Coordinates of C-alpha atoms and ligand atoms in Angstrom, one line a residue:
M1 CA 122.7 85.9 32.0
D2 CA 126.1 85.0 33.7
R3 CA 126.0 81.4 33.4
I4 CA 123.5 78.5 32.7
L5 CA 122.7 76.0 35.2
R6 CA 121.5 72.5 34.0
K7 CA 118.5 71.2 36.1
G8 CA 116.7 68.1 35.4
I9 CA 112.8 68.4 35.1
A10 CA 110.2 65.7 35.3
F11 CA 107.4 66.0 32.5
D12 CA 104.3 64.2 31.8
P13 CA 105.3 62.6 28.4
V14 CA 101.8 63.7 26.7
Q15 CA 101.9 67.1 27.8
L16 CA 105.6 67.3 26.7
K17 CA 104.9 66.0 23.2
E18 CA 102.2 68.9 23.0
F19 CA 104.3 71.3 24.2
D20 CA 107.3 70.4 21.9
S21 CA 104.8 70.5 19.0
L22 CA 103.5 74.0 20.2
I23 CA 106.9 75.6 20.6
K24 CA 108.1 73.9 17.3
N25 CA 105.3 75.9 15.5
K26 CA 106.1 79.2 17.5
G27 CA 109.6 78.9 15.9
Y28 CA 111.5 77.8 19.0
R29 CA 114.9 76.0 18.2
N30 CA 114.7 74.1 21.6
R31 CA 112.8 73.4 24.5
S32 CA 115.2 75.2 27.0
E33 CA 114.5 78.4 25.1
A34 CA 110.7 78.2 25.4
I35 CA 111.1 77.3 29.0
R36 CA 113.1 80.3 30.0
D37 CA 110.5 82.4 28.2
L38 CA 108.0 81.0 30.3
I39 CA 110.0 81.4 33.5
R40 CA 110.5 85.2 32.3
G41 CA 106.7 85.7 31.7
F42 CA 106.2 84.1 35.2
L43 CA 108.4 86.5 36.8
I44 CA 107.3 89.5 35.0
D45 CA 103.6 88.6 35.8
E46 CA 104.7 88.6 39.5
H47 CA 106.5 92.0 39.1
M48 CA 103.5 93.4 37.5
S49 CA 101.5 92.6 40.9
D50 CA 104.0 94.7 42.8
P51 CA 103.1 98.4 42.9
E52 CA 106.4 99.6 43.9
K53 CA 108.5 97.6 41.2
F54 CA 110.1 99.7 38.5
M55 CA 109.0 98.4 35.1
I56 CA 108.9 99.7 31.5
G57 CA 105.5 99.6 30.0
T58 CA 104.0 100.5 26.6
L59 CA 100.4 101.9 26.5
T60 CA 98.6 101.9 23.3
F61 CA 95.4 104.0 22.7
V62 CA 93.1 105.0 20.0
Y63 CA 90.9 108.2 19.9
D64 CA 88.8 110.3 17.9
H65 CA 90.8 113.7 17.8
H66 CA 87.3 115.3 16.9
K67 CA 85.8 114.6 20.4
N68 CA 85.5 117.6 22.7
E69 CA 88.7 118.5 24.5
V70 CA 90.3 114.9 24.0
Q71 CA 93.4 116.0 22.7
H72 CA 93.8 118.7 25.2
N73 CA 93.1 116.4 28.2
L74 CA 95.5 113.9 26.8
T75 CA 98.3 116.3 26.3
E76 CA 97.6 117.6 30.0
A77 CA 97.9 114.2 31.4
Q78 CA 101.2 113.4 29.6
H79 CA 102.5 117.0 30.7
N80 CA 101.8 116.1 34.4
S81 CA 104.1 112.9 34.2
P82 CA 106.7 114.0 31.9
H83 CA 109.4 112.0 33.9
M84 CA 107.7 108.9 33.2
I85 CA 107.2 109.3 29.4
I86 CA 110.4 108.2 27.6
S87 CA 108.9 108.4 24.1
S88 CA 105.6 108.7 22.3
L89 CA 104.6 108.2 18.8
H90 CA 101.5 109.4 17.0
V91 CA 100.0 108.2 14.0
H92 CA 96.8 109.7 12.1
I93 CA 95.0 106.5 11.0
D94 CA 92.2 108.2 9.2
P95 CA 90.3 111.5 9.1
H96 CA 88.9 110.8 12.4
N97 CA 91.1 108.4 14.5
C98 CA 94.6 108.9 16.2
L99 CA 96.8 106.1 17.2
E100 CA 99.2 106.7 20.0
I101 CA 101.8 104.8 21.7
L102 CA 103.7 105.9 25.2
I103 CA 106.7 104.2 26.4
L104 CA 106.4 104.5 30.1
R105 CA 109.1 103.8 32.8
G106 CA 108.6 104.0 36.7
K107 CA 107.0 102.2 39.5
V108 CA 104.0 99.9 38.5
K109 CA 101.7 101.8 40.5
N110 CA 102.4 105.0 38.6
I111 CA 102.3 103.7 35.3
Q112 CA 99.2 101.9 35.9
S113 CA 97.7 105.1 37.4
L114 CA 98.8 107.5 34.3
S115 CA 97.6 104.5 31.9
D116 CA 94.1 104.3 33.8
S117 CA 93.6 108.1 33.4
I118 CA 94.5 108.1 29.8
I119 CA 92.2 105.0 28.7
A120 CA 89.6 106.6 30.8
T121 CA 89.6 110.0 29.0
K122 CA 86.4 110.7 27.3
G123 CA 87.0 110.1 23.5
V124 CA 89.6 107.3 23.9
K125 CA 88.1 104.2 22.4
H126 CA 90.6 101.4 23.4
G127 CA 93.7 101.4 25.2
K128 CA 96.0 98.9 26.4
L129 CA 99.1 98.7 28.7
V130 CA 101.9 96.1 28.4
L131 CA 104.3 95.7 31.2
T132 CA 107.8 94.2 31.0
N133 CA 111.2 94.6 32.4
V134 CA 114.9 93.3 31.7
Ligands
NI201 NI1 96.2 112.2 14.8

């Protein structure tokens, strides 16, 4: 942020009281910080709806590595988009289940498409994509 602009905003006093209490519980030191985070969240949500926007994403998914071909299919999907995968983490949770986290970079439509194909892979039990940017 190059500089800060100060602007007056009108609030409903009842909502503001509730908001102040909420952000205090969340650990915000002041109202401005909380409102800036809300605005960033709004903008990120907007960017997520633009398929051509460049974003960064984390895809977290869990699968049973004993299931037929799942490991092979997941590796295949990742090898087809190597330029999008910045990093990956694999954790053996228990004798059956693996947790993987992929950090992805690219156009929203491409991140979404790769994530959808991984989550839809037979043997993947749960997956969630979180998009963000700076
Ligand atoms: Ni594993």
